[in-house]
Amino acid sequence: RRVHGGSDVAQMRCTATKTPCGQFYVVSGVKKWITNGTVADYFTTAVRTTSSGGASGISMLLIERGPGVKTERMKTTYSGAAGTAYVEFDNVKVPVGNLLGHENQGFRIIMHNFNHERWFISVYVLRLARLVVEECLKWANQRQVFGKRLIDQPVIRNKLATMISEVEGVHHWLEHITHQLTTLPLEQLPRLGGPIALLKFKTTKAAYVVNDHACQIFGGRAVTAGGMGRVIERFQRFVKIGAIYG
């Protein structure tokens, strides 16, 4: 992700200028929220290779960790194991042979990668949401309130039914798009950009619903780190990340 551009990828400012000999690019700029950045040996990096703005002047370079490459860990709420980093490139010399694709045509690579990234995020978020539903079903069968199990309360069964319908509905859509990803001819895959983006949108919206109902079902345990509500407490801290990333 780009510090200045963010979701507006075309406005990124990290530059790559060719040396007079034409054998190297000199890269300068910063990147933020880079997953695995603290441990990575190589960085697939979007750079601006023309002075003009917009998408047409973006290229992709494979940059090896070395002189001029500095990474700093960023603390996030969702995971301490993701290695999220602030990455700084200070006049880093990169061989022109490390250019991925063609010069000034990197924007297409970034957009194509979004299809796979957003699909993966949808899979990940949906799996976690299904785990939360499972925990709620277990807890509702175990917890005794007002002389009966929690699941015997109509309002709780309504919440569980809503959660399950959200998860199963999105899962059907995920299976449909996954089938298309694995069977369509390669040249037709860019047409899935819109449907995959909508899938990610709907998946994260469903996760909000699941999270909200799960918190109500678990009560105080949903906001307590550790213990029987630990899965719900962790999901609360993660649920917004799926909507922001990708």
Tab-separated table of C-alpha atoms in Angstrom:
chain	number	residue	atom	x	y	z
A	1	ARG	CA	0.000	0.000	0.000
A	2	ARG	CA	1.109	3.525	-0.752
A	3	VAL	CA	1.454	6.240	1.904
A	4	HIS	CA	0.116	9.036	-0.308
A	5	GLY	CA	-2.069	7.070	-2.720
A	6	GLY	CA	-3.676	4.462	-0.456
A	7	SER	CA	-6.655	3.015	-2.296
A	8	ASP	CA	-6.036	5.561	-5.078
A	9	VAL	CA	-3.215	3.478	-6.533
A	10	ALA	CA	-2.606	5.794	-9.498
A	11	GLN	CA	-1.506	8.610	-7.142
A	12	MET	CA	1.473	6.731	-5.663
A	13	ARG	CA	4.725	8.718	-5.488
A	14	CYS	CA	7.523	6.150	-5.067
A	15	THR	CA	9.850	6.820	-8.019
A	16	ALA	CA	12.272	4.770	-10.091
A	17	THR	CA	14.695	6.708	-12.291
A	18	LYS	CA	17.030	5.046	-14.789
A	19	THR	CA	20.742	5.645	-14.428
A	20	PRO	CA	22.570	7.233	-17.392
A	21	CYS	CA	24.017	3.842	-18.292
A	22	GLY	CA	20.512	2.408	-18.553
A	23	GLN	CA	21.404	-0.653	-16.486
A	24	PHE	CA	19.704	0.279	-13.213
A	25	TYR	CA	16.709	1.987	-11.700
A	26	VAL	CA	17.249	4.191	-8.640
A	27	VAL	CA	14.221	3.802	-6.367
A	28	SER	CA	13.200	6.341	-3.740
A	29	GLY	CA	10.022	6.479	-1.691
A	30	VAL	CA	8.072	4.782	1.052
A	31	LYS	CA	5.426	2.065	1.387
A	32	LYS	CA	3.130	1.476	4.343
A	33	TRP	CA	1.123	-1.465	5.754
A	34	ILE	CA	3.256	-4.024	3.904
A	35	THR	CA	2.389	-7.525	5.117
A	36	ASN	CA	5.503	-9.628	5.907
A	37	GLY	CA	7.618	-6.536	5.274
A	38	THR	CA	9.672	-7.028	8.417
A	39	VAL	CA	10.921	-10.448	7.285
A	40	ALA	CA	10.799	-10.221	3.478
A	41	ASP	CA	13.965	-10.605	1.428
A	42	TYR	CA	12.282	-9.347	-1.749
A	43	PHE	CA	9.627	-6.694	-2.371
A	44	THR	CA	7.302	-6.638	-5.376
A	45	THR	CA	7.058	-2.877	-5.666
A	46	ALA	CA	4.961	-0.450	-7.669
A	47	VAL	CA	7.046	2.544	-8.753
A	48	ARG	CA	6.525	5.611	-10.876
A	49	THR	CA	8.793	5.520	-13.940
A	50	THR	CA	7.550	8.708	-15.645
A	51	SER	CA	7.102	12.243	-14.406
A	52	SER	CA	3.470	12.293	-15.496
A	53	GLY	CA	0.831	11.313	-12.965
A	54	GLY	CA	-1.901	8.740	-13.275
A	55	ALA	CA	-1.921	5.032	-13.999
A	56	SER	CA	0.068	5.150	-17.241
A	57	GLY	CA	3.424	5.845	-15.573
A	58	ILE	CA	3.501	2.961	-13.082
A	59	SER	CA	5.873	-0.016	-13.363
A	60	MET	CA	6.521	-3.075	-11.191
A	61	LEU	CA	9.979	-3.909	-9.847
A	62	LEU	CA	11.328	-6.818	-7.815
A	63	ILE	CA	13.534	-5.175	-5.183
A	64	GLU	CA	15.930	-7.225	-3.076
A	65	ARG	CA	16.545	-6.246	0.529
A	66	GLY	CA	19.937	-4.546	0.693
A	67	PRO	CA	21.587	-1.136	0.986
A	68	GLY	CA	18.979	1.628	1.082
A	69	VAL	CA	16.075	-0.655	2.040
A	70	LYS	CA	14.821	-0.045	5.560
A	71	THR	CA	11.822	-1.682	7.254
A	72	GLU	CA	10.141	-0.787	10.509
A	73	ARG	CA	7.489	-2.866	12.247
A	74	MET	CA	3.992	-1.382	12.494
A	75	LYS	CA	1.766	-2.452	15.362
A	76	THR	CA	-1.736	-3.424	14.253
A	77	THR	CA	-4.832	-4.630	16.099
A	78	TYR	CA	-5.433	-7.726	13.984
A	79	SER	CA	-2.181	-9.698	14.222
A	80	GLY	CA	1.288	-9.372	15.655
A	81	ALA	CA	2.470	-12.222	13.417
A	82	ALA	CA	1.721	-10.531	10.071
A	83	GLY	CA	5.041	-8.680	10.002
A	84	THR	CA	3.296	-5.482	8.881
A	85	ALA	CA	5.917	-2.891	8.024
A	86	TYR	CA	6.713	0.636	6.986
A	87	VAL	CA	9.215	0.267	4.134
A	88	GLU	CA	11.603	2.993	3.012
A	89	PHE	CA	13.612	2.953	-0.217
A	90	ASP	CA	16.495	5.428	-0.165
A	91	ASN	CA	18.210	5.598	-3.582
A	92	VAL	CA	18.125	1.828	-3.997
A	93	LYS	CA	19.835	0.550	-7.155
A	94	VAL	CA	17.748	-2.115	-8.886
A	95	PRO	CA	18.861	-3.904	-12.101
A	96	VAL	CA	16.577	-3.229	-15.059
A	97	GLY	CA	16.260	-6.992	-15.397
A	98	ASN	CA	14.128	-6.910	-12.234
A	99	LEU	CA	11.351	-5.153	-14.128
A	100	LEU	CA	8.148	-7.235	-13.995
A	101	GLY	CA	6.259	-7.053	-17.268
A	102	HIS	CA	6.732	-3.902	-19.343
A	103	GLU	CA	7.746	-0.433	-18.258
A	104	ASN	CA	4.818	1.920	-17.534
A	105	GLN	CA	2.336	-0.966	-17.652
A	106	GLY	CA	2.452	-2.011	-14.008
A	107	PHE	CA	-0.987	-0.661	-13.159
A	108	ARG	CA	-2.584	-3.550	-15.048
A	109	ILE	CA	-0.569	-6.036	-12.951
A	110	ILE	CA	-1.768	-4.394	-9.731
A	111	MET	CA	-5.405	-4.477	-10.818
A	112	HIS	CA	-5.136	-8.106	-11.932
A	113	ASN	CA	-3.616	-9.055	-8.573
A	114	PHE	CA	-6.603	-7.527	-6.767
A	115	ASN	CA	-8.791	-10.348	-8.104
A	116	HIS	CA	-6.784	-13.005	-6.257
A	117	GLU	CA	-6.218	-10.854	-3.168
A	118	ARG	CA	-9.901	-10.040	-2.751
A	119	TRP	CA	-10.894	-13.654	-3.343
A	120	PHE	CA	-8.454	-14.764	-0.635
A	121	ILE	CA	-9.750	-12.130	1.794
A	122	SER	CA	-13.303	-13.347	1.171
A	123	VAL	CA	-12.270	-16.950	1.902
A	124	TYR	CA	-10.438	-15.947	5.064
A	125	VAL	CA	-13.182	-13.700	6.465
A	126	LEU	CA	-15.900	-16.229	5.661
A	127	ARG	CA	-14.010	-19.053	7.375
A	128	LEU	CA	-13.575	-16.973	10.521
A	129	ALA	CA	-17.243	-15.972	10.461
A	130	ARG	CA	-18.233	-19.638	10.225
A	131	LEU	CA	-16.005	-20.411	13.216
A	132	VAL	CA	-17.737	-17.654	15.201
A	133	VAL	CA	-21.146	-19.135	14.351
A	134	GLU	CA	-19.923	-22.524	15.559
A	135	GLU	CA	-18.754	-21.022	18.857
A	136	CYS	CA	-22.121	-19.300	19.301
A	137	LEU	CA	-24.002	-22.555	18.723
A	138	LYS	CA	-21.863	-24.346	21.323
A	139	TRP	CA	-22.261	-21.546	23.856
A	140	ALA	CA	-26.012	-21.216	23.305
A	141	ASN	CA	-26.457	-24.920	24.031
A	142	GLN	CA	-24.323	-24.728	27.159
A	143	ARG	CA	-25.335	-21.459	28.781
A	144	GLN	CA	-28.266	-21.596	31.234
A	145	VAL	CA	-30.337	-18.426	31.723
A	146	PHE	CA	-33.764	-17.892	33.285
A	147	GLY	CA	-34.142	-21.594	33.890
A	148	LYS	CA	-33.420	-22.767	30.330
A	149	ARG	CA	-30.651	-23.006	27.789
A	150	LEU	CA	-29.775	-19.856	25.882
A	151	ILE	CA	-30.701	-21.551	22.608
A	152	ASP	CA	-34.230	-22.124	23.921
A	153	GLN	CA	-34.802	-18.364	23.883
A	154	PRO	CA	-36.555	-17.375	20.592
A	155	VAL	CA	-34.533	-14.168	20.255
A	156	ILE	CA	-31.274	-16.145	20.374
A	157	ARG	CA	-32.481	-18.638	17.779
A	158	ASN	CA	-33.382	-15.685	15.558
A	159	LYS	CA	-29.858	-14.294	15.894
A	160	LEU	CA	-28.334	-17.674	15.088
A	161	ALA	CA	-30.589	-18.102	12.053
A	162	THR	CA	-29.603	-14.654	10.783
A	163	MET	CA	-25.901	-15.406	11.219
A	164	ILE	CA	-26.165	-18.764	9.467
A	165	SER	CA	-28.161	-17.352	6.556
A	166	GLU	CA	-25.535	-14.634	6.023
A	167	VAL	CA	-22.645	-17.120	6.062
A	168	GLU	CA	-24.322	-19.742	3.861
A	169	GLY	CA	-25.518	-17.157	1.330
A	170	VAL	CA	-22.049	-15.693	0.856
A	171	HIS	CA	-20.480	-19.147	0.779
A	172	HIS	CA	-22.666	-20.116	-2.171
A	173	TRP	CA	-21.487	-17.007	-4.053
A	174	LEU	CA	-17.869	-17.792	-3.158
A	175	GLU	CA	-18.186	-21.318	-4.563
A	176	HIS	CA	-19.702	-19.933	-7.770
A	177	ILE	CA	-16.890	-17.431	-8.350
A	178	THR	CA	-14.214	-19.974	-7.389
A	179	HIS	CA	-15.589	-22.287	-10.072
A	180	GLN	CA	-15.321	-19.472	-12.615
A	181	LEU	CA	-11.762	-18.663	-11.542
A	182	THR	CA	-10.692	-22.247	-12.104
A	183	THR	CA	-12.564	-22.945	-15.345
A	184	LEU	CA	-12.731	-19.741	-17.403
A	185	PRO	CA	-10.080	-19.128	-20.089
A	186	LEU	CA	-7.228	-16.932	-18.869
A	187	GLU	CA	-8.191	-14.026	-21.139
A	188	GLN	CA	-11.670	-13.870	-19.572
A	189	LEU	CA	-10.509	-13.694	-15.938
A	190	PRO	CA	-10.301	-9.856	-15.888
A	191	ARG	CA	-14.086	-9.853	-16.347
A	192	LEU	CA	-14.370	-11.253	-12.819
A	193	GLY	CA	-12.955	-8.063	-11.295
A	194	GLY	CA	-16.397	-6.607	-10.582
A	195	PRO	CA	-18.028	-9.773	-9.212
A	196	ILE	CA	-15.034	-10.510	-6.957
A	197	ALA	CA	-15.074	-6.957	-5.568
A	198	LEU	CA	-18.785	-7.319	-4.827
A	199	LEU	CA	-18.150	-10.704	-3.208
A	200	LYS	CA	-15.593	-9.150	-0.867
A	201	PHE	CA	-18.003	-6.326	-0.058
A	202	LYS	CA	-20.822	-8.728	0.768
A	203	THR	CA	-18.518	-11.046	2.740
A	204	THR	CA	-17.313	-8.254	4.997
A	205	LYS	CA	-20.867	-6.958	5.463
A	206	ALA	CA	-21.964	-10.457	6.494
A	207	ALA	CA	-19.041	-10.560	8.933
A	208	TYR	CA	-20.314	-7.365	10.599
A	209	VAL	CA	-23.698	-9.007	11.147
A	210	VAL	CA	-22.127	-12.168	12.549
A	211	ASN	CA	-19.851	-10.149	14.828
A	212	ASP	CA	-22.691	-8.013	16.187
A	213	HIS	CA	-24.943	-10.956	17.025
A	214	ALA	CA	-22.057	-12.993	18.443
A	215	CYS	CA	-21.193	-10.190	20.863
A	216	GLN	CA	-24.780	-10.080	22.084
A	217	ILE	CA	-24.899	-13.849	22.541
A	218	PHE	CA	-21.620	-14.007	24.486
A	219	GLY	CA	-22.149	-10.789	26.438
A	220	GLY	CA	-19.203	-9.820	28.625
A	221	ARG	CA	-17.167	-12.785	27.439
A	222	ALA	CA	-17.119	-11.235	23.945
A	223	VAL	CA	-15.008	-8.355	25.224
A	224	THR	CA	-12.727	-10.436	27.427
A	225	ALA	CA	-9.354	-11.536	26.096
A	226	GLY	CA	-8.943	-15.266	26.662
A	227	GLY	CA	-11.472	-17.651	28.111
A	228	MET	CA	-14.579	-19.046	26.454
A	229	GLY	CA	-15.221	-15.924	24.389
A	230	ARG	CA	-11.698	-15.548	23.032
A	231	VAL	CA	-12.691	-16.389	19.430
A	232	ILE	CA	-15.367	-13.680	19.418
A	233	GLU	CA	-13.074	-11.119	21.069
A	234	ARG	CA	-10.386	-11.736	18.436
A	235	PHE	CA	-12.924	-11.597	15.620
A	236	GLN	CA	-14.060	-8.174	16.822
A	237	ARG	CA	-10.540	-6.815	16.411
A	238	PHE	CA	-10.156	-8.403	12.980
A	239	VAL	CA	-13.555	-7.882	11.339
A	240	LYS	CA	-12.893	-4.377	9.960
A	241	ILE	CA	-9.535	-5.352	8.466
A	242	GLY	CA	-11.179	-7.486	5.772
A	243	ALA	CA	-13.102	-4.456	4.522
A	244	ILE	CA	-10.093	-2.123	4.519
A	245	TYR	CA	-7.493	-4.359	2.882
A	246	GLY	CA	-7.642	-5.242	-0.794
